Amino acid sequence: MTTIKRGLKATAVALALSTAFASAPAFAAGKLTISSPQDPGSWDPIDTFLVQWAAVATNIFDGLTYRGPDLKLVPGLAESWEELDEGKRIRFKLRQNVKFHNGEPFNAAAVKFTFERLLGEQGAKGPQRSNYISIESIDVIDDYTVDLKLKAADPVLLTKLAGYGAMIVPPKYIQEKGEDNFNLNPVGTGAFKFVSYQPKVDIKLEANADYWGGAPKLSELQFRFIAEPATAVAELQAGRVDLVIPPTIPIGMLPVIEGDNKLEIVSVPGPTVDALRFNTRDGITADPKVRKAIIMAVDRGTIVKSILAGQASEITSFQSALSFGFDPDLKAIPYDPAGAKMLLAEAGVKAGATLQIDIRGNDATMNEVAQVISSYLSMVGITATIKPYETNVLLNDIIPQGKTGAMFQQKWGGWTFDYDNTAYSMYHSGEKWNPYDKDEKLDKLLESQRPLTDRAAREKILREVGAYASERALELPLYNSNAIFGINKRVKGFIAPPDNRLKLTDVTVE
């Protein structure tokens, strides 16, 4: 099992770590086929928050920084950086002689274009911009030196630059071909180049022999979008898929893979947490007493032990123990069905009250968990119905538009391993993942911690956010699940990333 190391250095130094991407041998013929449970629908970095996007796109795009499976932050397209003006300006020295897949040169102008696009009208259409609003301007010093000038110091920015919206994109290509074309035909500087994309079917990539970090050892990658877990596992057993990535494999199917001598399970602790969040605007869950009663009615410890077979741990707030801002002393609302009944009576909720739980239809584990939660709720007089949605429909049409039932599944990767990344998105007014709640106190807490460079002061505020969210019972916290990969033993050199951001440069297939 991979060991997770905590604590990224937020201090800015000119890092001499270019050896992190030491040259690899020229790629040999070899194809790796991967099963992913979800087609993100767009390959533009500013359009997405999805872990399944990152699983593919980490091989297509690069950021100024890079964070690998060991969670250490190292140079990416920036070979070094330094903090100036008490953290309000970061100067990046860029790699030279790097080209985008279309032959376009990577330089400071590309960095400026990327961030002005992210912070501008185009970025406003997607979910990523709020992660980078500390950036005031992007100043080109010369072709290979660029300054990010900040409105206030942002202690998480260097990590954010390693993924998602901050991936560097080609200005000329986008300007000439257009935004819609870029969504479906991505071009980056990464180790693999885009070949073809069939929505809901697959995306195919080929090795970039000129990759600045050394040519990949594989010649081809294919990501197949297989939503049904049983189908993905069957394809793995048949040898038509080499790797099944999280969160596909249900706990109940682990013995199937473990019993096949050609296959193995790789399980690593990760940042992903699951909760059932509440509609705090409408119906019985608008009442915090009802929300607390629902939490008290569910025995989460039994769910983790019995359903998740030890591949997860209970959470008291919507973050994992690996998250900066995690408070080990925060007490969970306890399992107390008698107390739940009392609270429901105080709230005037009569036996037989109904509510709807919305979940991702292809998440077999959550479906089983939701069924158990429904049973627990029935014991305190609430009748719960479970409504499964196609994942993209739930995430793009139902939750952000405030069209959910009383409770809805939220799975969150927290890929920065910093509670800000989760809490701001979940609790700040107006955010995509907060369609119901407006809380001035929470807004002020979340805004106040973002510019702080004093780690202890920032951590204190983040812990206060977690405690306040728990006090208001904004969600039913469930569990922090391991990242579980199913893999064919013929695959060599694969290191399971806890955040599911696959970097497949050094992988081979025998």
Short mmCIF file of C-alpha atoms in Angstrom, two decimals:
data_model
loop_
_atom_site.label_atom_id
_atom_site.label_comp_id
_atom_site.label_asym_id
_atom_site.label_seq_id
_atom_site.Cartn_x
_atom_site.Cartn_y
_atom_site.Cartn_z
CA MET A 1 0.00 0.00 0.00
CA THR A 2 1.35 3.38 -0.97
CA THR A 3 2.31 5.61 1.94
CA ILE A 4 0.84 9.10 1.81
CA LYS A 5 3.16 11.86 2.95
CA ARG A 6 1.60 14.98 4.32
CA GLY A 7 2.75 18.54 4.28
CA LEU A 8 3.53 20.36 1.05
CA LYS A 9 6.01 23.18 1.45
CA ALA A 10 4.21 26.38 0.66
CA THR A 11 7.37 28.43 0.89
CA ALA A 12 8.53 29.60 -2.49
CA VAL A 13 12.03 28.74 -3.47
CA ALA A 14 13.87 28.40 -6.70
CA LEU A 15 13.75 24.65 -6.95
CA ALA A 16 16.54 22.73 -8.61
CA LEU A 17 14.43 19.64 -9.13
CA SER A 18 14.40 19.26 -12.87
CA THR A 19 15.62 15.71 -12.32
CA ALA A 20 12.07 14.90 -11.21
CA PHE A 21 11.36 14.52 -14.90
CA ALA A 22 14.54 12.72 -15.92
CA SER A 23 14.61 11.58 -19.50
CA ALA A 24 12.97 8.26 -20.21
CA PRO A 25 13.94 5.90 -22.98
CA ALA A 26 12.28 6.29 -26.35
CA PHE A 27 8.80 4.80 -26.28
CA ALA A 28 8.27 1.26 -27.43
CA ALA A 29 5.18 -0.22 -29.05
CA GLY A 30 2.68 -0.79 -26.29
CA LYS A 31 -0.91 0.15 -25.57
CA LEU A 32 -2.54 0.65 -22.18
CA THR A 33 -6.33 0.49 -22.02
CA ILE A 34 -8.02 2.07 -19.02
CA SER A 35 -11.62 1.92 -17.85
CA SER A 36 -12.98 5.22 -16.56
CA PRO A 37 -16.52 5.45 -15.14
CA GLN A 38 -17.30 8.87 -16.57
CA ASP A 39 -16.89 10.89 -19.75
CA PRO A 40 -16.22 14.49 -18.65
CA GLY A 41 -17.82 15.80 -21.86
CA SER A 42 -15.21 18.54 -22.43
CA TRP A 43 -11.42 18.46 -22.32
CA ASP A 44 -10.94 22.18 -21.69
CA PRO A 45 -9.21 22.64 -18.28
CA ILE A 46 -11.47 25.54 -17.30
CA ASP A 47 -14.67 23.59 -17.94
CA THR A 48 -14.23 20.94 -15.31
CA PHE A 49 -13.81 19.94 -11.69
CA LEU A 50 -14.04 16.20 -12.41
CA VAL A 51 -11.46 13.73 -11.16
CA GLN A 52 -12.15 11.63 -14.26
CA TRP A 53 -11.08 14.58 -16.42
CA ALA A 54 -7.79 14.78 -14.53
CA ALA A 55 -7.18 11.03 -14.86
CA VAL A 56 -6.96 11.55 -18.62
CA ALA A 57 -5.85 15.15 -18.98
CA THR A 58 -2.81 14.96 -16.68
CA ASN A 59 -1.26 13.12 -19.63
CA ILE A 60 -2.27 15.80 -22.16
CA PHE A 61 -1.61 19.02 -20.26
CA ASP A 62 1.04 20.39 -17.91
CA GLY A 63 0.84 23.09 -15.28
CA LEU A 64 3.57 25.40 -14.08
CA THR A 65 3.97 23.05 -11.12
CA TYR A 66 3.40 19.31 -10.77
CA ARG A 67 2.36 17.13 -7.86
CA GLY A 68 2.82 13.40 -8.21
CA PRO A 69 1.62 10.35 -6.29
CA ASP A 70 4.00 11.14 -3.41
CA LEU A 71 2.18 14.51 -3.03
CA LYS A 72 5.42 16.48 -3.34
CA LEU A 73 5.26 19.68 -5.33
CA VAL A 74 7.96 19.92 -8.01
CA PRO A 75 8.60 22.00 -11.14
CA GLY A 76 6.40 21.48 -14.17
CA LEU A 77 6.49 23.94 -17.05
CA ALA A 78 8.14 26.35 -14.63
CA GLU A 79 11.63 25.14 -13.83
CA SER A 80 11.79 27.37 -10.75
CA TRP A 81 9.90 30.08 -8.90
CA GLU A 82 10.28 32.56 -6.06
CA GLU A 83 7.90 34.55 -3.91
CA LEU A 84 8.35 38.31 -3.86
CA ASP A 85 6.61 41.25 -2.18
CA GLU A 86 5.67 39.23 0.91
CA GLY A 87 3.93 36.60 -1.15
CA LYS A 88 1.95 38.99 -3.32
CA ARG A 89 4.01 38.25 -6.42
CA ILE A 90 5.39 34.94 -7.68
CA ARG A 91 8.04 34.96 -10.39
CA PHE A 92 8.30 31.87 -12.58
CA LYS A 93 11.25 30.93 -14.74
CA LEU A 94 9.84 28.88 -17.60
CA ARG A 95 11.29 25.90 -19.41
CA GLN A 96 12.69 26.69 -22.82
CA ASN A 97 12.36 24.71 -26.06
CA VAL A 98 8.97 23.26 -25.06
CA LYS A 99 6.28 22.98 -27.72
CA PHE A 100 2.57 22.31 -27.68
CA HIS A 101 1.40 19.24 -29.57
CA ASN A 102 0.52 21.39 -32.60
CA GLY A 103 4.07 22.78 -32.78
CA GLU A 104 3.17 26.10 -31.18
CA PRO A 105 5.89 27.35 -28.79
CA PHE A 106 5.32 27.40 -25.04
CA ASN A 107 6.40 30.72 -23.54
CA ALA A 108 5.33 33.51 -21.20
CA ALA A 109 2.70 34.68 -23.68
CA ALA A 110 1.01 31.26 -23.40
CA VAL A 111 0.99 31.56 -19.61
CA LYS A 112 -0.52 35.02 -19.78
CA PHE A 113 -3.17 33.87 -22.26
CA THR A 114 -4.04 30.84 -20.11
CA PHE A 115 -4.68 32.81 -16.93
CA GLU A 116 -6.38 35.78 -18.55
CA ARG A 117 -8.72 33.32 -20.26
CA LEU A 118 -9.32 31.50 -16.96
CA LEU A 119 -10.06 34.72 -15.10
CA GLY A 120 -12.05 36.26 -17.93
CA GLU A 121 -15.35 35.76 -19.69
CA GLN A 122 -14.58 32.21 -20.81
CA GLY A 123 -13.49 31.13 -17.34
CA ALA A 124 -16.66 32.58 -15.85
CA LYS A 125 -18.64 29.90 -17.70
CA GLY A 126 -16.86 27.10 -15.82
CA PRO A 127 -16.36 26.03 -12.20
CA GLN A 128 -12.64 26.74 -11.82
CA ARG A 129 -12.27 30.50 -11.75
CA SER A 130 -13.02 30.97 -8.05
CA ASN A 131 -9.94 28.88 -7.19
CA TYR A 132 -7.69 31.48 -8.83
CA ILE A 133 -9.31 34.83 -8.01
CA SER A 134 -6.33 35.79 -5.85
CA ILE A 135 -4.49 36.50 -9.13
CA GLU A 136 -4.69 40.18 -10.02
CA SER A 137 -2.53 40.25 -13.15
CA ILE A 138 -0.09 38.23 -15.23
CA ASP A 139 2.98 40.22 -16.17
CA VAL A 140 5.38 39.06 -18.88
CA ILE A 141 8.95 39.96 -17.93
CA ASP A 142 10.53 38.27 -20.95
CA ASP A 143 9.75 35.25 -23.12
CA TYR A 144 10.60 32.83 -20.32
CA THR A 145 9.87 34.85 -17.19
CA VAL A 146 6.41 35.65 -15.91
CA ASP A 147 5.06 37.20 -12.71
CA LEU A 148 1.72 36.34 -11.15
CA LYS A 149 0.74 39.42 -9.20
CA LEU A 150 -1.73 38.61 -6.41
CA LYS A 151 -4.40 40.69 -4.71
CA ALA A 152 -3.37 38.95 -1.52
CA ALA A 153 -1.04 36.09 -0.70
CA ASP A 154 -2.56 32.70 -1.55
CA PRO A 155 -0.88 29.87 0.38
CA VAL A 156 -2.50 27.15 -1.76
CA LEU A 157 -1.88 28.71 -5.17
CA LEU A 158 1.28 26.76 -6.03
CA THR A 159 -0.62 23.52 -5.49
CA LYS A 160 -3.59 24.76 -7.51
CA LEU A 161 -1.24 25.51 -10.39
CA ALA A 162 -0.52 21.76 -10.62
CA GLY A 163 -3.98 20.81 -11.84
CA TYR A 164 -7.31 21.48 -13.44
CA GLY A 165 -8.01 25.09 -14.51
CA ALA A 166 -4.37 26.17 -14.39
CA MET A 167 -3.20 23.76 -17.10
CA ILE A 168 -1.38 25.77 -19.77
CA VAL A 169 -3.19 25.97 -23.11
CA PRO A 170 -2.08 27.04 -26.64
CA PRO A 171 -3.19 30.60 -27.53
CA LYS A 172 -2.90 30.43 -31.32
CA TYR A 173 -4.67 27.07 -31.57
CA ILE A 174 -7.64 28.22 -29.49
CA GLN A 175 -7.88 31.58 -31.23
CA GLU A 176 -7.78 30.00 -34.69
CA LYS A 177 -9.85 26.86 -34.10
CA GLY A 178 -12.30 28.21 -31.53
CA GLU A 179 -13.48 27.22 -28.08
CA ASP A 180 -15.89 24.49 -29.18
CA ASN A 181 -13.17 22.76 -31.17
CA PHE A 182 -10.76 22.91 -28.21
CA ASN A 183 -13.36 21.27 -25.95
CA LEU A 184 -13.32 18.18 -28.16
CA ASN A 185 -9.80 18.30 -29.62
CA PRO A 186 -7.43 19.23 -26.78
CA VAL A 187 -3.83 20.34 -27.32
CA GLY A 188 -1.32 20.64 -24.50
CA THR A 189 2.38 20.11 -23.81
CA GLY A 190 1.97 16.73 -22.06
CA ALA A 191 3.52 13.32 -22.54
CA PHE A 192 0.65 12.11 -24.73
CA LYS A 193 -1.08 13.76 -27.68
CA PHE A 194 -4.77 13.68 -28.50
CA VAL A 195 -5.80 11.33 -31.33
CA SER A 196 -9.58 10.93 -31.22
CA TYR A 197 -12.61 11.27 -28.98
CA GLN A 198 -15.95 9.47 -29.21
CA PRO A 199 -18.34 10.89 -26.59
CA LYS A 200 -19.52 8.25 -24.11
CA VAL A 201 -17.21 5.72 -25.80
CA ASP A 202 -13.50 6.54 -25.51
CA ILE A 203 -10.61 8.94 -25.93
CA LYS A 204 -7.37 7.82 -27.60
CA LEU A 205 -3.93 9.33 -27.09
CA GLU A 206 -0.50 8.67 -28.60
CA ALA A 207 2.98 9.20 -27.22
CA ASN A 208 4.59 12.61 -27.58
CA ALA A 209 8.12 11.62 -28.58
CA ASP A 210 9.29 15.20 -28.01
CA TYR A 211 7.95 15.50 -24.48
CA TRP A 212 10.17 17.80 -22.44
CA GLY A 213 10.23 15.32 -19.57
CA GLY A 214 11.30 12.39 -21.74
CA ALA A 215 9.31 10.29 -24.18
CA PRO A 216 6.73 7.92 -22.66
CA LYS A 217 7.49 4.21 -22.63
CA LEU A 218 4.06 3.43 -24.10
CA SER A 219 3.01 4.28 -27.63
CA GLU A 220 -0.76 4.49 -27.03
CA LEU A 221 -3.34 5.17 -24.33
CA GLN A 222 -7.03 4.44 -24.61
CA PHE A 223 -9.52 5.50 -21.95
CA ARG A 224 -12.82 3.66 -22.34
CA PHE A 225 -15.85 5.17 -20.62
CA ILE A 226 -17.56 2.24 -18.90
CA ALA A 227 -20.19 3.42 -16.45
CA GLU A 228 -21.37 -0.02 -15.33
CA PRO A 229 -18.98 -1.46 -12.70
CA ALA A 230 -19.75 -5.10 -13.52
CA THR A 231 -18.92 -4.46 -17.17
CA ALA A 232 -15.63 -2.76 -16.28
CA VAL A 233 -14.58 -5.67 -14.08
CA ALA A 234 -15.61 -8.18 -16.74
CA GLU A 235 -13.51 -6.33 -19.31
CA LEU A 236 -10.57 -6.37 -16.90
CA GLN A 237 -10.95 -10.13 -16.43
CA ALA A 238 -11.17 -10.66 -20.19
CA GLY A 239 -7.97 -8.70 -20.79
CA ARG A 240 -9.67 -6.03 -22.89
CA VAL A 241 -8.95 -3.48 -20.16
CA ASP A 242 -5.63 -3.25 -18.31
CA LEU A 243 -6.59 -0.85 -15.53
CA VAL A 244 -9.87 0.08 -13.82
CA ILE A 245 -9.69 3.39 -11.98
CA PRO A 246 -11.70 4.72 -9.00
CA PRO A 247 -14.46 4.99 -8.07
CA THR A 248 -15.60 2.15 -10.31
CA ILE A 249 -15.06 -1.05 -8.34
CA PRO A 250 -17.75 -1.80 -5.73
CA ILE A 251 -16.51 -3.27 -2.47
CA GLY A 252 -18.55 -6.40 -3.16
CA MET A 253 -16.57 -7.08 -6.34
CA LEU A 254 -13.12 -6.95 -4.74
CA PRO A 255 -13.06 -10.74 -4.13
CA VAL A 256 -13.71 -11.31 -7.84
CA ILE A 257 -10.53 -9.46 -8.77
CA GLU A 258 -8.51 -10.82 -5.87
CA GLY A 259 -9.46 -14.36 -6.90
CA ASP A 260 -8.05 -13.94 -10.42
CA ASN A 261 -4.32 -14.71 -10.53
CA LYS A 262 -3.85 -12.38 -13.53
CA LEU A 263 -5.18 -9.39 -11.60
CA GLU A 264 -4.57 -7.46 -8.41
CA ILE A 265 -6.09 -4.71 -6.31
CA VAL A 266 -4.09 -1.61 -5.44
CA SER A 267 -5.71 0.43 -2.66
CA VAL A 268 -4.33 3.71 -1.31
CA PRO A 269 -5.68 6.24 1.18
CA GLY A 270 -6.85 9.32 -0.67
CA PRO A 271 -8.66 12.62 -0.23
CA THR A 272 -12.05 11.53 -1.60
CA VAL A 273 -14.96 11.93 0.80
CA ASP A 274 -18.62 11.04 0.42
CA ALA A 275 -21.57 12.78 2.02
CA LEU A 276 -25.26 13.21 1.55
CA ARG A 277 -25.77 16.94 1.51
CA PHE A 278 -29.00 18.62 2.46
CA ASN A 279 -31.39 20.88 0.62
CA THR A 280 -31.38 23.59 3.30
CA ARG A 281 -33.90 25.74 1.42
CA ASP A 282 -36.98 23.57 0.94
CA GLY A 283 -39.04 20.97 2.76
CA ILE A 284 -38.33 19.33 6.08
CA THR A 285 -34.54 19.57 5.68
CA ALA A 286 -34.74 23.37 5.78
CA ASP A 287 -34.99 22.86 9.55
CA PRO A 288 -31.57 22.24 11.19
CA LYS A 289 -33.26 20.08 13.86
CA VAL A 290 -34.44 17.72 11.13
CA ARG A 291 -30.99 17.65 9.53
CA LYS A 292 -29.40 16.77 12.87
CA ALA A 293 -32.04 14.11 13.50
CA ILE A 294 -31.27 12.49 10.14
CA ILE A 295 -27.55 12.41 10.98
CA MET A 296 -28.32 10.91 14.40
CA ALA A 297 -30.49 8.23 12.81
CA VAL A 298 -27.67 6.74 10.72
CA ASP A 299 -25.01 4.39 12.14
CA ARG A 300 -22.08 5.34 9.94
CA GLY A 301 -19.62 3.15 11.83
CA THR A 302 -21.60 0.05 10.90
CA ILE A 303 -21.80 1.20 7.27
CA VAL A 304 -18.00 1.53 7.06
CA LYS A 305 -17.38 -1.84 8.68
CA SER A 306 -20.12 -3.88 7.05
CA ILE A 307 -20.50 -2.40 3.58
CA LEU A 308 -17.10 -0.85 2.88
CA ALA A 309 -15.04 -3.75 4.29
CA GLY A 310 -12.50 -1.45 5.89
CA GLN A 311 -11.72 0.35 2.61
CA ALA A 312 -12.82 3.64 4.16
CA SER A 313 -12.95 5.55 7.43
CA GLU A 314 -15.66 7.63 9.08
CA ILE A 315 -15.53 11.41 8.71
CA THR A 316 -16.83 14.09 11.03
CA SER A 317 -16.55 16.94 8.52
CA PHE A 318 -16.48 16.96 4.73
CA GLN A 319 -12.75 16.30 4.46
CA SER A 320 -10.25 13.52 5.04
CA ALA A 321 -7.64 13.31 7.79
CA LEU A 322 -5.05 14.16 5.09
CA SER A 323 -6.60 17.59 4.56
CA PHE A 324 -5.00 20.76 5.90
CA GLY A 325 -7.67 22.13 8.23
CA PHE A 326 -8.75 18.74 9.54
CA ASP A 327 -9.59 18.85 13.25
CA PRO A 328 -9.00 15.52 15.01
CA ASP A 329 -10.84 16.84 18.06
CA LEU A 330 -14.09 17.64 16.24
CA LYS A 331 -16.78 15.36 17.64
CA ALA A 332 -19.21 13.71 15.27
CA ILE A 333 -22.94 14.03 15.82
CA PRO A 334 -23.49 10.63 17.45
CA TYR A 335 -25.67 7.74 16.35
CA ASP A 336 -28.72 8.17 18.56
CA PRO A 337 -32.05 7.01 17.06
CA ALA A 338 -33.97 7.86 20.24
CA GLY A 339 -32.55 11.38 20.19
CA ALA A 340 -33.38 11.60 16.49
CA LYS A 341 -37.03 10.81 17.17
CA MET A 342 -37.15 13.51 19.85
CA LEU A 343 -35.71 16.14 17.51
CA LEU A 344 -38.14 15.18 14.74
CA ALA A 345 -41.03 15.51 17.18
CA GLU A 346 -39.77 18.94 18.28
CA ALA A 347 -39.63 19.97 14.62
CA GLY A 348 -43.20 18.81 14.07
CA VAL A 349 -42.26 16.05 11.65
CA LYS A 350 -44.79 13.26 11.86
CA ALA A 351 -44.16 9.56 11.25
CA GLY A 352 -44.42 8.73 7.57
CA ALA A 353 -42.76 11.94 6.38
CA THR A 354 -41.04 11.40 3.04
CA LEU A 355 -37.85 12.60 1.43
CA GLN A 356 -35.82 11.85 -1.70
CA ILE A 357 -32.14 10.93 -1.85
CA ASP A 358 -30.41 11.65 -5.20
CA ILE A 359 -27.35 9.55 -6.06
CA ARG A 360 -25.06 8.75 -8.99
CA GLY A 361 -26.63 5.83 -10.80
CA ASN A 362 -23.34 4.10 -11.62
CA ASP A 363 -22.01 4.24 -8.05
CA ALA A 364 -22.88 0.73 -6.88
CA THR A 365 -21.33 1.25 -3.45
CA MET A 366 -23.31 4.42 -2.78
CA ASN A 367 -26.48 2.74 -3.99
CA GLU A 368 -25.98 0.07 -1.35
CA VAL A 369 -25.12 2.67 1.29
CA ALA A 370 -28.20 4.72 0.40
CA GLN A 371 -30.40 1.65 0.77
CA VAL A 372 -29.03 1.11 4.28
CA ILE A 373 -29.52 4.79 5.14
CA SER A 374 -33.11 4.50 3.94
CA SER A 375 -33.59 1.61 6.36
CA TYR A 376 -32.11 3.60 9.25
CA LEU A 377 -34.43 6.53 8.46
CA SER A 378 -37.46 4.26 8.40
CA MET A 379 -36.67 3.34 12.01
CA VAL A 380 -37.23 6.97 13.06
CA GLY A 381 -40.37 7.43 10.97
CA ILE A 382 -39.00 8.86 7.72
CA THR A 383 -39.68 7.15 4.39
CA ALA A 384 -36.82 7.74 1.97
CA THR A 385 -36.91 7.06 -1.75
CA ILE A 386 -33.68 6.79 -3.74
CA LYS A 387 -33.43 8.41 -7.16
CA PRO A 388 -30.42 7.47 -9.28
CA TYR A 389 -29.23 9.86 -11.99
CA GLU A 390 -26.72 9.54 -14.78
CA THR A 391 -23.65 11.13 -13.21
CA ASN A 392 -23.24 14.03 -15.63
CA VAL A 393 -26.94 14.87 -15.34
CA LEU A 394 -26.77 14.95 -11.54
CA LEU A 395 -23.58 17.03 -11.49
CA ASN A 396 -24.38 19.44 -14.30
CA ASP A 397 -28.16 19.77 -14.36
CA ILE A 398 -29.60 18.76 -11.00
CA ILE A 399 -27.30 19.92 -8.18
CA PRO A 400 -26.08 23.29 -9.58
CA GLN A 401 -29.62 24.24 -10.60
CA GLY A 402 -31.01 23.48 -7.15
CA LYS A 403 -33.30 20.72 -8.43
CA THR A 404 -32.36 17.96 -5.97
CA GLY A 405 -34.42 16.11 -3.48
CA ALA A 406 -34.00 16.67 0.25
CA MET A 407 -30.63 14.90 0.21
CA PHE A 408 -28.11 14.43 -2.58
CA GLN A 409 -24.83 12.60 -2.98
CA GLN A 410 -21.68 14.69 -3.07
CA LYS A 411 -18.39 12.95 -3.73
CA TRP A 412 -15.44 15.32 -3.53
CA GLY A 413 -11.78 14.68 -4.23
CA GLY A 414 -10.29 17.62 -2.31
CA TRP A 415 -7.30 17.18 -4.59
CA THR A 416 -5.29 20.07 -3.08
CA PHE A 417 -5.41 18.28 0.30
CA ASP A 418 -6.48 21.64 1.72
CA TYR A 419 -9.94 22.14 3.22
CA ASP A 420 -10.30 25.48 1.44
CA ASN A 421 -10.69 23.67 -1.88
CA THR A 422 -13.70 21.78 -0.52
CA ALA A 423 -15.23 24.24 1.93
CA TYR A 424 -15.24 27.26 -0.36
CA SER A 425 -16.92 25.25 -3.13
CA MET A 426 -19.47 23.66 -0.80
CA TYR A 427 -20.38 26.52 1.54
CA HIS A 428 -19.64 29.93 0.01
CA SER A 429 -22.69 31.76 -1.29
CA GLY A 430 -23.14 31.58 -5.03
CA GLU A 431 -20.78 28.68 -5.66
CA LYS A 432 -21.86 25.98 -8.12
CA TRP A 433 -21.99 23.29 -5.43
CA ASN A 434 -23.94 25.42 -2.99
CA PRO A 435 -27.29 25.98 -4.69
CA TYR A 436 -29.34 26.36 -1.50
CA ASP A 437 -27.48 27.95 1.38
CA LYS A 438 -26.43 31.52 2.13
CA ASP A 439 -24.58 32.18 5.36
CA GLU A 440 -22.80 35.50 5.92
CA LYS A 441 -20.70 34.09 8.77
CA LEU A 442 -19.46 31.21 6.64
CA ASP A 443 -18.70 33.54 3.73
CA LYS A 444 -16.60 35.79 5.95
CA LEU A 445 -14.72 32.87 7.52
CA LEU A 446 -13.94 31.37 4.13
CA GLU A 447 -12.81 34.69 2.67
CA SER A 448 -10.70 35.61 5.70
CA GLN A 449 -8.46 32.52 5.58
CA ARG A 450 -7.57 32.65 1.89
CA PRO A 451 -4.88 35.36 2.03
CA LEU A 452 -3.23 34.22 5.26
CA THR A 453 0.35 32.99 5.05
CA ASP A 454 0.41 32.17 8.76
CA ARG A 455 -0.37 28.45 8.59
CA ALA A 456 -1.47 28.21 12.22
CA ALA A 457 -3.89 31.13 11.90
CA ARG A 458 -5.28 29.74 8.66
CA GLU A 459 -5.67 26.26 10.10
CA LYS A 460 -7.58 27.68 13.07
CA ILE A 461 -10.11 29.36 10.78
CA LEU A 462 -10.52 26.27 8.61
CA ARG A 463 -11.21 24.21 11.73
CA GLU A 464 -13.80 26.80 12.74
CA VAL A 465 -15.41 26.41 9.31
CA GLY A 466 -15.60 22.64 9.80
CA ALA A 467 -17.10 23.01 13.27
CA TYR A 468 -19.66 25.58 12.12
CA ALA A 469 -20.72 23.46 9.13
CA SER A 470 -21.14 20.53 11.52
CA GLU A 471 -23.14 22.65 13.96
CA ARG A 472 -25.48 23.69 11.15
CA ALA A 473 -25.64 20.08 9.90
CA LEU A 474 -25.12 21.06 6.27
CA GLU A 475 -24.50 17.46 5.24
CA LEU A 476 -24.56 13.91 6.55
CA PRO A 477 -20.80 13.15 6.53
CA LEU A 478 -20.27 9.53 5.55
CA TYR A 479 -16.76 8.31 4.83
CA ASN A 480 -13.32 8.89 3.39
CA SER A 481 -12.81 6.09 0.89
CA ASN A 482 -9.59 4.54 -0.35
CA ALA A 483 -8.73 4.93 -4.02
CA ILE A 484 -9.14 1.38 -5.34
CA PHE A 485 -7.54 0.35 -8.63
CA GLY A 486 -8.01 -2.98 -10.39
CA ILE A 487 -4.98 -3.81 -12.51
CA ASN A 488 -3.67 -6.54 -14.77
CA LYS A 489 -0.31 -7.80 -13.52
CA ARG A 490 1.18 -7.38 -16.99
CA VAL A 491 1.14 -3.63 -16.34
CA LYS A 492 4.50 -2.54 -14.91
CA GLY A 493 5.67 0.73 -13.39
CA PHE A 494 2.23 1.93 -12.33
CA ILE A 495 2.13 3.98 -9.13
CA ALA A 496 -1.38 4.52 -7.80
CA PRO A 497 -2.03 8.22 -7.21
CA PRO A 498 -4.24 8.99 -4.20
CA ASP A 499 -5.95 11.79 -6.14
CA ASN A 500 -6.54 9.66 -9.29
CA ARG A 501 -4.46 12.02 -11.44
CA LEU A 502 -2.71 9.42 -13.55
CA LYS A 503 0.74 10.22 -14.94
CA LEU A 504 1.53 7.28 -17.20
CA THR A 505 4.88 8.29 -18.69
CA ASP A 506 6.85 5.44 -17.13
CA VAL A 507 4.26 2.67 -17.38
CA THR A 508 4.82 -0.36 -19.62
CA VAL A 509 2.67 -3.34 -20.64
CA GLU A 510 4.33 -6.71 -21.02
#
